[in-house]
Coordinates of C-alpha atoms and ligand atoms in Angstrom, one line a residue:
M1334 CA 22.4 -134.0 180.2
C1335 CA 22.9 -130.2 181.3
G1336 CA 25.4 -127.1 181.0
I1337 CA 26.3 -125.5 184.2
I1338 CA 28.0 -121.9 184.5
G1339 CA 29.5 -120.1 187.6
Y1340 CA 31.3 -116.7 187.7
I1341 CA 33.0 -115.1 190.8
G1342 CA 34.7 -111.5 189.9
N1343 CA 34.5 -107.8 190.0
K1344 CA 32.0 -107.6 186.9
N1345 CA 28.2 -108.1 186.7
A1346 CA 28.1 -111.7 186.8
I1347 CA 24.5 -111.9 185.2
P1348 CA 25.4 -111.0 181.6
I1349 CA 28.4 -113.6 182.0
L1350 CA 26.2 -116.5 182.9
I1351 CA 23.6 -115.3 180.4
N1352 CA 26.5 -115.7 177.3
G1353 CA 28.4 -118.9 179.0
L1354 CA 24.3 -120.6 178.8
K1355 CA 24.2 -120.0 175.2
R1356 CA 27.3 -121.4 174.7
L1357 CA 26.3 -124.2 176.5
E1358 CA 22.5 -124.5 175.0
Y1359 CA 23.8 -127.6 172.6
R1360 CA 23.9 -129.4 175.8
G1361 CA 20.3 -129.5 176.6
Y1362 CA 17.6 -126.7 176.4
D1363 CA 14.4 -127.3 178.1
S1364 CA 14.7 -124.9 180.7
A1365 CA 17.2 -122.6 182.3
G1366 CA 18.2 -120.5 184.9
I1367 CA 20.9 -118.4 187.1
S1368 CA 21.3 -117.4 190.5
F1369 CA 23.5 -114.8 191.8
I1370 CA 24.2 -113.1 195.2
G1371 CA 23.7 -108.8 195.0
S1372 CA 22.7 -105.9 197.9
N1373 CA 19.5 -107.8 198.7
G1374 CA 20.8 -111.5 198.8
I1375 CA 20.5 -114.0 196.7
G1376 CA 18.2 -113.9 193.3
V1377 CA 17.1 -116.8 191.5
R1378 CA 15.5 -116.5 188.2
R1379 CA 14.4 -119.7 185.8
C1380 CA 11.8 -120.7 183.4
A1381 CA 10.9 -123.1 181.6
G1382 CA 12.2 -123.0 177.4
K1383 CA 15.6 -121.4 176.2
I1384 CA 18.3 -119.5 177.0
K1385 CA 16.5 -116.8 175.4
D1386 CA 13.2 -117.2 177.0
L1387 CA 15.5 -116.7 180.2
E1388 CA 17.2 -113.5 178.9
S1389 CA 13.7 -112.1 178.3
S1390 CA 12.4 -113.1 181.2
I1391 CA 14.9 -110.8 183.2
R1392 CA 15.2 -107.7 180.6
G1393 CA 14.8 -104.5 182.7
Q1394 CA 15.0 -105.9 185.8
R1395 CA 18.3 -104.5 186.3
L1396 CA 20.0 -107.3 188.1
R1397 CA 23.6 -107.5 189.9
G1398 CA 25.7 -109.9 191.5
I1399 CA 29.4 -110.5 191.3
I1400 CA 29.1 -114.1 192.0
G1401 CA 26.8 -116.4 190.3
V1402 CA 25.5 -119.6 189.0
G1403 CA 23.8 -120.4 185.4
H1404 CA 21.9 -124.2 183.9
T1405 CA 20.9 -125.1 181.0
R1406 CA 18.6 -128.4 181.5
W1407 CA 18.1 -131.5 179.4
A1408 CA 15.5 -133.0 181.8
T1409 CA 16.4 -136.3 183.3
H1410 CA 14.4 -136.5 186.6
G1411 CA 10.8 -134.6 186.9
R1412 CA 9.3 -132.8 183.8
P1413 CA 11.0 -129.7 182.2
S1414 CA 9.2 -126.8 184.3
E1415 CA 10.1 -123.8 186.2
R1416 CA 9.8 -125.6 189.3
N1417 CA 12.3 -128.3 188.2
A1418 CA 14.9 -125.8 186.5
H1419 CA 18.1 -125.3 188.3
P1420 CA 19.7 -123.3 190.4
H1421 CA 17.8 -125.3 193.3
R1422 CA 18.3 -123.4 196.9
A1423 CA 17.6 -124.8 200.2
G1424 CA 17.9 -121.9 202.7
G1425 CA 21.0 -120.1 201.7
I1426 CA 22.5 -122.8 199.8
V1427 CA 22.0 -122.9 196.0
V1428 CA 23.2 -125.5 193.6
V1429 CA 23.6 -126.1 189.8
H1430 CA 24.1 -129.7 188.6
N1431 CA 24.7 -132.2 185.5
G1432 CA 24.6 -135.5 186.1
I1433 CA 22.3 -138.1 187.8
I1434 CA 22.0 -138.6 191.6
E1435 CA 21.1 -142.3 191.4
N1436 CA 20.5 -142.4 195.2
Y1437 CA 18.4 -139.3 195.4
F1438 CA 15.1 -140.9 196.6
E1439 CA 16.6 -142.7 199.6
L1440 CA 18.3 -139.4 200.5
R1441 CA 15.2 -137.0 199.9
E1442 CA 13.2 -139.6 202.3
A1443 CA 15.5 -139.1 204.9
L1444 CA 15.6 -135.6 204.5
K1445 CA 12.3 -135.1 204.6
K1446 CA 12.1 -137.3 208.2
N1447 CA 14.7 -134.6 209.3
G1448 CA 11.9 -131.6 208.1
H1449 CA 13.3 -130.8 205.0
V1450 CA 10.6 -129.7 202.6
F1451 CA 11.2 -130.1 198.9
T1452 CA 10.0 -127.9 196.1
S1453 CA 11.0 -129.7 192.9
E1454 CA 11.1 -133.5 191.2
T1455 CA 14.5 -133.4 190.5
D1456 CA 17.4 -135.4 191.8
T1457 CA 19.6 -132.4 192.3
E1458 CA 17.3 -130.6 195.1
V1459 CA 18.9 -133.3 197.3
I1460 CA 22.7 -131.7 197.0
C1461 CA 21.3 -128.5 198.3
H1462 CA 19.3 -130.1 201.2
L1463 CA 21.9 -132.0 202.1
I1464 CA 25.0 -129.1 202.0
L1465 CA 22.1 -127.2 203.8
S1466 CA 21.9 -130.0 206.8
Y1467 CA 25.5 -129.8 207.2
T1468 CA 25.8 -126.0 207.7
K1469 CA 23.4 -125.9 210.0
K1470 CA 25.7 -128.2 212.3
G1471 CA 28.3 -125.4 212.3
H1472 CA 30.4 -126.3 209.0
G1473 CA 31.8 -123.9 206.4
L1474 CA 30.4 -124.3 202.6
E1475 CA 33.3 -126.0 201.3
E1476 CA 33.5 -128.5 204.7
A1477 CA 29.5 -129.3 204.5
T1478 CA 29.9 -129.9 200.5
K1479 CA 32.7 -132.5 201.0
K1480 CA 30.7 -134.5 203.9
A1481 CA 27.6 -133.8 201.5
L1482 CA 29.4 -135.3 198.8
K1483 CA 29.9 -138.5 200.6
H1484 CA 26.2 -139.7 200.8
L1485 CA 26.2 -139.0 196.9
Q1486 CA 26.1 -141.8 194.6
G1487 CA 26.1 -140.9 190.5
A1488 CA 27.5 -138.5 187.9
Y1489 CA 27.8 -134.9 188.9
A1490 CA 29.4 -131.5 187.9
I1491 CA 27.8 -129.2 190.7
G1492 CA 28.8 -125.4 191.1
I1493 CA 27.5 -124.1 194.5
I1494 CA 27.3 -120.7 196.3
S1495 CA 26.1 -119.5 199.3
E1496 CA 24.5 -116.5 201.1
S1497 CA 26.2 -116.4 204.0
E1498 CA 29.4 -116.5 202.1
P1499 CA 29.3 -114.8 199.1
D1500 CA 32.9 -114.4 198.5
R1501 CA 33.4 -118.0 197.0
L1502 CA 32.4 -120.7 194.7
V1503 CA 32.5 -124.0 195.5
A1504 CA 32.7 -126.5 192.3
V1505 CA 32.7 -130.7 192.2
K1506 CA 33.4 -133.0 189.8
N1507 CA 32.7 -136.9 189.4
D1508 CA 32.0 -138.3 186.1
S1509 CA 30.3 -135.3 184.2
P1510 CA 32.6 -132.8 182.8
L1511 CA 33.8 -129.4 184.8
V1512 CA 36.3 -126.9 183.6
I1513 CA 37.4 -123.8 185.3
G1514 CA 38.3 -120.3 183.3
M1515 CA 40.9 -118.6 184.9
G1516 CA 40.7 -115.0 184.2
R1517 CA 42.8 -112.3 186.4
G1518 CA 40.6 -111.6 189.2
E1519 CA 37.8 -113.6 187.9
Y1520 CA 37.3 -117.3 187.5
F1521 CA 34.5 -119.2 185.6
I1522 CA 33.3 -123.2 186.3
A1523 CA 31.5 -124.6 182.8
S1524 CA 30.4 -128.0 181.1
D1525 CA 32.7 -126.9 178.5
I1526 CA 35.4 -124.3 177.3
P1527 CA 33.3 -122.5 175.0
A1528 CA 31.0 -120.8 177.9
F1529 CA 34.0 -118.7 178.7
L1530 CA 36.4 -118.7 175.9
R1531 CA 35.5 -114.9 175.2
Y1532 CA 36.8 -113.9 179.0
T1533 CA 39.8 -116.6 179.3
K1534 CA 41.6 -119.2 177.7
D1535 CA 43.6 -120.5 180.5
V1536 CA 41.9 -123.8 181.6
I1537 CA 41.8 -126.3 184.6
I1538 CA 40.3 -129.5 183.9
L1539 CA 39.3 -131.0 187.0
D1540 CA 39.3 -134.8 187.1
N1541 CA 36.7 -136.7 189.6
G1542 CA 36.6 -136.8 192.7
E1543 CA 38.2 -132.7 192.7
M1544 CA 36.6 -130.1 194.3
A1545 CA 37.5 -126.5 193.5
T1546 CA 37.2 -123.4 195.8
I1547 CA 37.1 -120.4 194.3
T1548 CA 37.5 -116.5 195.4
R1549 CA 38.6 -113.8 193.7
N1550 CA 42.1 -114.5 195.1
G1551 CA 42.4 -117.6 193.4
V1552 CA 41.7 -121.4 193.0
E1553 CA 42.3 -124.3 195.6
I1554 CA 41.9 -127.7 194.4
S1555 CA 41.2 -130.8 196.7
D1556 CA 40.6 -134.6 196.4
V1557 CA 37.5 -135.0 198.2
F1558 CA 37.6 -138.1 198.8
R1559 CA 41.4 -138.6 199.6
D1560 CA 40.9 -135.3 201.7
K1561 CA 44.2 -134.0 200.4
P1562 CA 45.3 -130.6 198.4
V1563 CA 45.9 -131.1 194.6
K1564 CA 48.0 -128.9 192.6
K1565 CA 47.2 -128.6 188.8
K1566 CA 48.4 -126.4 185.8
P1567 CA 46.0 -124.3 183.6
V1568 CA 46.3 -125.4 180.1
R1569 CA 46.2 -122.9 177.3
I1570 CA 43.2 -123.3 174.4
T1571 CA 43.8 -122.3 171.1
W1572 CA 40.5 -122.0 170.3
S1573 CA 39.4 -118.9 169.3
P1574 CA 36.2 -117.5 170.8
S1575 CA 35.1 -116.8 167.0
M1576 CA 35.5 -120.4 166.6
A1577 CA 33.0 -121.3 169.2
E1578 CA 30.3 -118.8 167.4
K1579 CA 28.8 -119.3 164.2
G1580 CA 31.2 -117.3 162.2
G1581 CA 28.8 -115.7 160.1
Y1582 CA 26.7 -118.6 158.8
R1583 CA 22.7 -119.1 159.6
H1584 CA 23.8 -122.6 161.8
F1585 CA 26.6 -123.7 163.5
M1586 CA 25.7 -127.0 161.4
L1587 CA 26.3 -125.1 157.9
K1588 CA 29.6 -123.3 160.1
E1589 CA 30.7 -126.6 161.1
I1590 CA 30.2 -128.3 157.4
Y1591 CA 32.5 -125.8 155.7
E1592 CA 34.8 -126.0 158.5
Q1593 CA 35.8 -129.5 157.1
P1594 CA 38.8 -128.8 155.1
R1595 CA 40.6 -127.2 157.9
A1596 CA 39.6 -129.5 160.9
I1597 CA 40.7 -132.4 158.4
A1598 CA 43.9 -130.8 157.8
D1599 CA 44.3 -130.3 161.5
T1600 CA 43.9 -133.6 162.2
I1601 CA 46.6 -134.5 159.6
R1602 CA 48.9 -132.1 160.9
G1603 CA 52.2 -133.0 162.6
R1604 CA 51.1 -136.9 161.9
L1605 CA 52.6 -137.7 158.8
S1606 CA 56.1 -138.6 158.2
L1607 CA 56.4 -138.9 154.3
E1608 CA 60.1 -139.9 154.4
K1609 CA 59.9 -143.0 156.6
A1610 CA 56.4 -143.4 155.3
E1611 CA 54.8 -143.6 158.5
V1612 CA 52.2 -142.3 161.0
N1613 CA 53.4 -140.3 164.0
L1614 CA 51.8 -141.5 167.2
N1615 CA 53.4 -139.7 169.6
E1616 CA 50.2 -139.1 171.9
F1617 CA 48.4 -142.4 171.1
S1618 CA 50.6 -144.1 173.9
L1619 CA 50.0 -147.2 172.4
K1620 CA 53.5 -150.0 172.0
E1621 CA 54.3 -150.9 168.5
T1622 CA 54.3 -154.4 169.8
L1623 CA 50.7 -154.5 171.2
L1624 CA 49.8 -153.2 167.7
K1625 CA 51.8 -156.2 165.9
K1626 CA 50.3 -159.0 168.3
L1627 CA 47.2 -157.7 168.0
N1628 CA 44.2 -160.2 167.2
K1629 CA 41.3 -158.6 167.1
I1630 CA 39.4 -155.0 167.0
F1631 CA 36.4 -154.4 168.4
L1632 CA 34.9 -150.9 167.2
V1633 CA 32.4 -149.1 169.6
A1634 CA 30.2 -146.4 169.6
C1635 CA 26.7 -144.4 169.3
G1636 CA 25.2 -142.4 166.6
T1637 CA 27.0 -140.6 163.9
S1638 CA 30.0 -141.8 165.5
W1639 CA 28.9 -145.5 165.7
H1640 CA 28.5 -144.9 161.5
A1641 CA 32.5 -144.0 161.5
A1642 CA 33.2 -147.2 163.2
L1643 CA 31.3 -149.1 160.5
V1644 CA 33.8 -147.2 157.9
G1645 CA 36.8 -148.0 160.3
K1646 CA 35.9 -151.7 160.0
Y1647 CA 36.6 -151.5 155.9
M1648 CA 39.1 -149.8 156.5
I1649 CA 41.2 -151.7 159.3
E1650 CA 40.2 -155.1 157.7
D1651 CA 41.1 -154.1 154.1
M1652 CA 44.5 -152.1 154.6
A1653 CA 45.6 -154.1 158.2
R1654 CA 43.7 -157.3 157.6
V1655 CA 43.2 -157.2 161.4
P1656 CA 39.4 -158.9 161.9
C1657 CA 37.1 -156.3 163.6
E1658 CA 33.7 -156.4 165.4
V1659 CA 31.6 -153.2 165.2
D1660 CA 29.3 -152.3 168.2
I1661 CA 26.5 -150.2 169.3
A1662 CA 28.1 -148.8 172.5
S1663 CA 24.4 -149.7 174.4
E1664 CA 24.3 -153.1 173.2
F1665 CA 28.2 -153.9 173.7
R1666 CA 27.6 -153.4 177.3
Y1667 CA 25.0 -155.4 177.7
R1668 CA 25.5 -158.3 175.7
K1669 CA 28.6 -159.9 177.4
P1670 CA 31.1 -160.0 174.5
I1671 CA 33.8 -162.6 174.2
I1672 CA 36.8 -160.4 174.3
P1673 CA 40.0 -162.6 173.1
R1674 CA 43.6 -162.2 174.5
G1675 CA 45.6 -159.7 172.5
S1676 CA 42.1 -157.4 171.3
L1677 CA 41.9 -154.0 171.0
V1678 CA 38.6 -151.8 171.8
I1679 CA 38.5 -148.7 170.0
V1680 CA 36.0 -146.3 171.3
I1681 CA 34.7 -143.5 168.8
T1682 CA 33.2 -140.2 170.3
Q1683 CA 33.0 -136.7 169.3
S1684 CA 32.2 -135.5 173.0
G1685 CA 34.1 -138.2 175.4
E1686 CA 30.9 -138.4 177.0
T1687 CA 28.3 -140.4 176.0
A1688 CA 26.9 -142.3 178.4
D1689 CA 27.0 -145.8 176.8
T1690 CA 30.4 -145.4 175.3
L1691 CA 31.8 -144.9 178.8
A1692 CA 30.3 -147.6 180.5
A1693 CA 31.3 -149.8 177.2
Q1694 CA 34.5 -148.5 177.3
R1695 CA 34.9 -149.6 181.2
E1696 CA 33.3 -152.9 180.3
A1697 CA 36.1 -153.6 177.6
K1698 CA 38.5 -152.7 180.0
R1699 CA 37.4 -154.8 183.0
L1700 CA 37.5 -157.5 180.5
G1701 CA 40.9 -157.3 179.9
A1702 CA 41.0 -155.2 176.6
K1703 CA 43.6 -152.0 175.5
V1704 CA 41.1 -149.3 175.1
L1705 CA 41.6 -146.6 172.4
S1706 CA 39.8 -143.5 172.5
I1707 CA 39.3 -141.5 169.1
C1708 CA 37.9 -138.2 170.4
N1709 CA 37.5 -134.7 169.8
V1710 CA 37.2 -133.3 173.3
I1711 CA 40.7 -132.8 175.3
G1712 CA 39.9 -133.5 178.7
S1713 CA 37.0 -135.6 178.6
T1714 CA 36.3 -138.7 180.1
S1715 CA 36.9 -141.3 177.5
P1716 CA 40.3 -140.2 176.2
R1717 CA 41.7 -139.4 180.0
E1718 CA 40.1 -143.4 180.6
A1719 CA 42.0 -145.1 177.4
D1720 CA 44.9 -146.7 177.4
G1721 CA 45.8 -144.7 174.4
V1722 CA 44.3 -141.5 172.6
F1723 CA 43.7 -140.3 168.8
F1724 CA 42.3 -136.8 168.8
T1725 CA 40.3 -135.4 166.3
H1726 CA 41.1 -131.9 166.0
S1727 CA 37.8 -130.5 164.4
G1728 CA 37.2 -127.8 167.3
P1729 CA 34.1 -127.7 169.2
E1730 CA 30.9 -128.6 167.5
I1731 CA 28.1 -126.9 168.6
G1732 CA 25.1 -128.3 166.0
V1733 CA 23.6 -131.3 167.7
A1734 CA 23.8 -132.9 164.2
S1735 CA 27.3 -134.1 164.0
T1736 CA 29.3 -133.2 160.4
K1737 CA 32.8 -132.1 160.9
A1738 CA 33.4 -134.3 164.0
F1739 CA 32.5 -137.4 162.0
T1740 CA 34.4 -136.6 158.8
T1741 CA 37.7 -136.2 161.0
Q1742 CA 36.8 -139.3 162.8
L1743 CA 37.0 -141.0 159.4
T1744 CA 40.4 -139.0 158.8
A1745 CA 41.3 -140.5 162.2
L1746 CA 40.4 -144.1 161.4
Y1747 CA 42.4 -143.9 157.9
L1748 CA 45.4 -143.2 159.7
F1749 CA 45.4 -145.6 162.2
S1750 CA 44.7 -148.4 159.3
I1751 CA 47.7 -146.9 157.5
A1752 CA 49.9 -146.9 161.0
L1753 CA 48.4 -150.4 161.5
A1754 CA 49.0 -151.9 158.4
K1755 CA 52.7 -150.7 158.4
V1756 CA 53.7 -151.6 161.7
R1757 CA 52.2 -155.5 161.1
G1758 CA 54.0 -155.3 157.3
A1759 CA 50.6 -155.2 155.5
L1760 CA 51.2 -152.2 153.5
T1761 CA 54.7 -151.8 151.9
A1762 CA 56.6 -148.0 152.3
G1763 CA 55.3 -147.3 148.5
A1764 CA 51.6 -148.0 149.5
V1765 CA 51.8 -146.0 152.5
R1766 CA 53.3 -143.2 150.5
E1767 CA 50.5 -143.0 147.9
L1768 CA 47.9 -143.1 150.8
F1769 CA 49.8 -140.2 152.4
T1770 CA 49.3 -138.5 149.0
D1771 CA 45.5 -138.8 148.7
L1772 CA 45.1 -137.8 152.3
L1773 CA 47.7 -134.7 151.9
Q1774 CA 45.1 -133.6 148.7
L1775 CA 42.1 -134.5 150.7
P1776 CA 41.3 -131.1 152.1
E1777 CA 41.3 -129.2 149.3
K1778 CA 38.9 -132.3 147.8
V1779 CA 36.7 -131.5 150.4
E1780 CA 36.6 -127.8 149.5
E1781 CA 35.6 -128.8 145.7
A1782 CA 33.2 -131.2 147.3
L1783 CA 31.5 -128.4 149.0
R1784 CA 30.6 -126.6 145.6
V1785 CA 28.1 -128.7 145.1
N1786 CA 25.9 -126.6 147.5
D1787 CA 23.9 -124.9 144.8
T1788 CA 22.8 -128.0 143.1
V1789 CA 22.0 -129.9 146.5
L1790 CA 19.8 -127.3 147.2
K1791 CA 17.7 -127.2 144.1
I1792 CA 17.3 -130.9 145.1
A1793 CA 16.3 -130.2 148.0
K1794 CA 13.8 -127.8 146.9
K1795 CA 12.3 -130.4 144.6
F1796 CA 12.1 -133.0 147.4
R1797 CA 11.2 -131.0 150.7
H1798 CA 7.6 -132.4 150.8
V1799 CA 8.5 -135.9 150.8
R1800 CA 7.6 -138.4 153.5
D1801 CA 10.2 -141.0 153.2
F1802 CA 13.2 -141.3 151.7
L1803 CA 15.6 -144.3 151.1
Y1804 CA 19.6 -144.0 151.1
L1805 CA 21.6 -146.9 149.1
G1806 CA 25.1 -147.7 149.5
R1807 CA 27.6 -150.4 149.1
G1808 CA 30.9 -151.5 150.5
I1809 CA 32.8 -148.8 152.5
N1810 CA 30.1 -146.2 151.6
Y1811 CA 26.9 -148.4 153.2
P1812 CA 27.6 -147.1 156.5
I1813 CA 27.5 -143.6 154.6
A1814 CA 24.0 -144.4 153.5
L1815 CA 22.9 -144.9 157.2
E1816 CA 24.3 -141.8 158.0
G1817 CA 22.6 -139.9 155.2
A1818 CA 19.6 -141.1 156.2
L1819 CA 20.1 -140.5 159.6
K1820 CA 20.8 -137.0 159.2
L1821 CA 17.6 -136.2 157.4
K1822 CA 15.7 -138.1 159.8
E1823 CA 16.9 -135.9 162.9
I1824 CA 17.0 -132.7 161.5
S1825 CA 14.2 -132.6 158.7
Y1826 CA 11.9 -134.8 160.6
I1827 CA 11.4 -137.3 157.4
H1828 CA 11.4 -140.6 157.6
A1829 CA 14.7 -142.0 156.2
E1830 CA 16.1 -145.7 156.0
G1831 CA 19.7 -146.2 155.0
Y1832 CA 20.2 -149.7 153.4
P1833 CA 23.0 -151.7 151.8
A1834 CA 21.8 -151.5 147.6
G1835 CA 22.3 -155.1 147.4
E1836 CA 19.6 -156.1 150.3
M1837 CA 17.2 -153.9 148.5
K1838 CA 15.4 -156.4 146.8
H1839 CA 14.6 -158.2 149.8
G1840 CA 12.3 -155.8 151.2
P1841 CA 12.4 -151.9 150.7
I1842 CA 11.8 -152.6 146.5
A1843 CA 8.3 -153.3 148.2
L1844 CA 8.1 -149.3 149.0
I1845 CA 9.3 -147.8 145.4
D1846 CA 7.0 -145.6 143.8
N1847 CA 7.0 -142.2 142.7
N1848 CA 6.6 -140.6 146.3
M1849 CA 10.1 -141.8 147.9
P1850 CA 13.2 -140.7 146.4
V1851 CA 16.4 -143.1 146.8
L1852 CA 19.6 -141.4 147.2
A1853 CA 21.9 -143.7 145.5
L1854 CA 25.8 -143.6 146.5
A1855 CA 28.0 -144.5 143.0
P1856 CA 31.4 -144.1 143.7
E1857 CA 33.8 -145.1 141.0
D1858 CA 34.5 -148.4 142.7
S1859 CA 34.9 -151.9 142.6
V1860 CA 31.0 -152.3 142.9
L1861 CA 30.0 -149.5 140.5
E1862 CA 28.0 -151.9 138.3
K1863 CA 26.2 -153.4 141.4
I1864 CA 25.2 -150.0 142.5
I1865 CA 23.9 -148.8 138.7
S1866 CA 21.6 -152.3 138.4
N1867 CA 19.9 -151.1 141.7
M1868 CA 19.2 -147.8 140.6
E1869 CA 17.9 -149.5 137.1
E1870 CA 15.5 -151.5 139.4
V1871 CA 14.2 -148.5 141.2
K1872 CA 14.0 -146.5 137.9
T1873 CA 12.1 -149.4 136.0
R1874 CA 9.3 -148.8 139.4
G1875 CA 8.8 -145.5 138.8
G1876 CA 11.0 -144.4 141.4
K1877 CA 13.0 -141.3 141.4
V1878 CA 16.8 -141.7 141.8
I1879 CA 19.1 -138.9 142.9
A1880 CA 23.1 -140.2 142.4
V1881 CA 25.7 -139.2 144.1
A1882 CA 28.9 -140.1 141.7
S1883 CA 32.3 -139.6 140.9
E1884 CA 33.0 -137.4 138.4
G1885 CA 33.3 -138.0 134.9
N1886 CA 31.0 -140.8 135.4
S1887 CA 28.7 -141.0 132.5
K1888 CA 27.2 -144.1 133.2
V1889 CA 25.2 -143.4 135.9
L1890 CA 23.5 -140.1 133.7
S1891 CA 20.8 -142.1 131.7
R1892 CA 20.0 -143.8 135.3
A1893 CA 19.0 -141.0 137.7
S1894 CA 16.6 -138.3 137.7
H1895 CA 19.5 -135.7 140.0
V1896 CA 23.0 -136.4 139.7
V1897 CA 25.5 -134.8 142.2
L1898 CA 29.2 -135.3 141.0
M1899 CA 32.0 -135.5 143.5
P1900 CA 36.2 -135.1 143.4
R1901 CA 37.5 -138.3 142.7
T1902 CA 39.8 -139.7 145.5
N1903 CA 40.8 -143.5 146.5
Y1904 CA 38.3 -145.9 147.7
Y1905 CA 39.0 -145.7 151.5
L1906 CA 38.3 -141.6 151.4
T1907 CA 35.2 -141.6 149.5
P1908 CA 33.1 -141.9 152.5
I1909 CA 34.7 -138.4 153.4
I1910 CA 33.8 -136.6 150.2
F1911 CA 30.4 -138.5 149.7
T1912 CA 29.0 -137.6 153.2
I1913 CA 29.3 -134.0 152.3
P1914 CA 26.5 -133.7 150.0
L1915 CA 24.4 -135.9 152.5
H1916 CA 24.9 -133.6 155.3
L1917 CA 24.2 -130.7 152.8
L1918 CA 21.1 -132.3 151.9
A1919 CA 19.8 -132.9 155.3
Y1920 CA 20.7 -129.3 156.4
H1921 CA 19.1 -127.6 153.6
M1922 CA 15.6 -129.9 153.9
A1923 CA 15.3 -129.0 157.3
V1924 CA 15.7 -125.1 156.7
L1925 CA 13.4 -125.3 154.0
R1926 CA 10.9 -127.2 156.5
K1927 CA 11.4 -124.8 158.6
C1928 CA 12.8 -127.2 161.6
N1929 CA 15.3 -125.9 164.0
V1930 CA 18.4 -127.3 162.5
D1931 CA 21.1 -126.7 165.1
Q1932 CA 18.5 -128.1 168.4
P1933 CA 16.4 -130.8 166.6
R1934 CA 13.4 -131.8 169.0
N1935 CA 14.1 -134.6 171.4
L1936 CA 17.5 -134.4 170.4
A1937 CA 20.9 -133.5 172.2
K1938 CA 24.1 -133.0 171.7
S1939 CA 26.2 -134.8 174.1
V1940 CA 23.8 -138.0 175.6
T1941 CA 25.6 -138.3 179.1
V1942 CA 22.5 -140.5 180.5
E1943 CA 22.1 -143.9 179.7
Ligands
G6P3056 C1 24.0 -137.8 170.0 C2 24.2 -136.5 169.0 C3 25.2 -137.2 167.7 C4 26.4 -138.2 167.9 C5 26.0 -139.1 169.3 C6 27.2 -140.0 169.7 O1 23.1 -139.0 169.7 O2 23.4 -136.2 168.4 O3 25.6 -136.5 166.7 O4 26.8 -138.9 167.1 O5 25.3 -138.7 170.4 O6 27.7 -138.9 170.6 P1 29.4 -138.9 170.6 O7 29.8 -137.6 171.2 O8 29.8 -139.9 171.5 O9 30.1 -138.9 169.5

């Protein structure tokens, strides 16, 4: 799990590489490095720590090179240190790598026997030595790389430069993401588009087994394993560079929370036909006949996306009456799931690259299920391997804690549930139109919901020193209690638990006292009275209740010490609205506790290893 970048052109590569790495830091941030070819040959600069540490370590050195590669790391083999930081070098060969070489140990032993000396504990270093061994036999960089790749097992996106061929950059992809930025007389490689978005919007997305040989005159792509050229057209990305930056907010997380009205509107855009009372599923590629015959749906995901999956079950079962099972991807892949005929597996993943989710997706396909991917990153692995896709259009999400990606996943699930229900005759055209009307009002309602920011900040100030927090929800908002707790835990390091409110008396009630605040989700729905009773139970035991309730709900006022009022919407959309104060609360608590909001300790945005 790392970010790689490469540049070849006529400008000085160093600031471009550093800049690109800053955009990729969300992929890992325990060490970083760059390498470039200048008038004195190859230079390598690396350090443990973040990109800003690398930047200060090279300040004043006047480095120059018109070709180079860079890397930001999240350790998998070998602890975070300068020695293990990329780029790695053997002779004149320099490599940056994202992924894991599974057979590196055997390869390293064999190379050692042939006199190769290793200087790091990483799996990556074997790649440099393998390529070097073939260049020593007289092969050029491109050919030597192809030969080296035949030995590698595992996942990789690799960028390679060679001192003896300073006018070419070679890049290869297998199971880890890699894209090429097509500038004018300059080219970029990167793990993700924001790395070079300020220089070009024209992008080629590499597929597995593809290798790009890049010179200042252009890009040539070939299929390494079939040994034949591949023609690929660049796609134009509509994200502006500023969308990938903080846009004036103190943290990406806050910026992304405030982007939700736009992100949700983009996810809805072009997908509703009010006249026909239909969801437009052009990109979807799953046939209506398949949806009609579905017997069962599995929803599979990790982390916050798994919370979306839990909400999805309530939506799909309620609207379309198709039974759903929800699985954590890392469990699904190992539990020998029984997948009856006529099953659809929906994988939900912001990045499209989460290792466990991809493994579960592949397992589902192997077992004969059709797979639908709900994903935010176009060109990522999950949608490319799925039978059908539903892209959320939240734009790049940089903050490690997922916010806008989550609410757009919920929006996508709402649309999918309506589509499925309509196709199966479980909803009338009139009912569909009503659901559409509520959805069209949603961006505005989210805008309104964001106005509780100051109230939430006051609550955060009050509770910033607590050690534990309990979140309660019921029905479709039970997963939102889990999400609120997860966010608080991951970014403010306060221990928090999410619970279905009805279960409180089977355990957590024993913990209630003056020091443990309880946040209760109390939208106006069929279980409101029940949650109010749960709030009473907390209050009578001396606990402090923070209620998040629907506007105009006076019943909660006397049972809570703090109340946050949310705009009203239909039952299925309450999870989206009620998530907003929970994400804001976690954010403010983290800021007040001086935590690193966008890069919480030990976490990474995209978990591309098991
Ligand atoms: C990591 C991130 C979470 C995310 C999860 C799943 O844990 O920190 O924010 O929900 O991975 O990622 P995915 O990209 O598959 O949605």
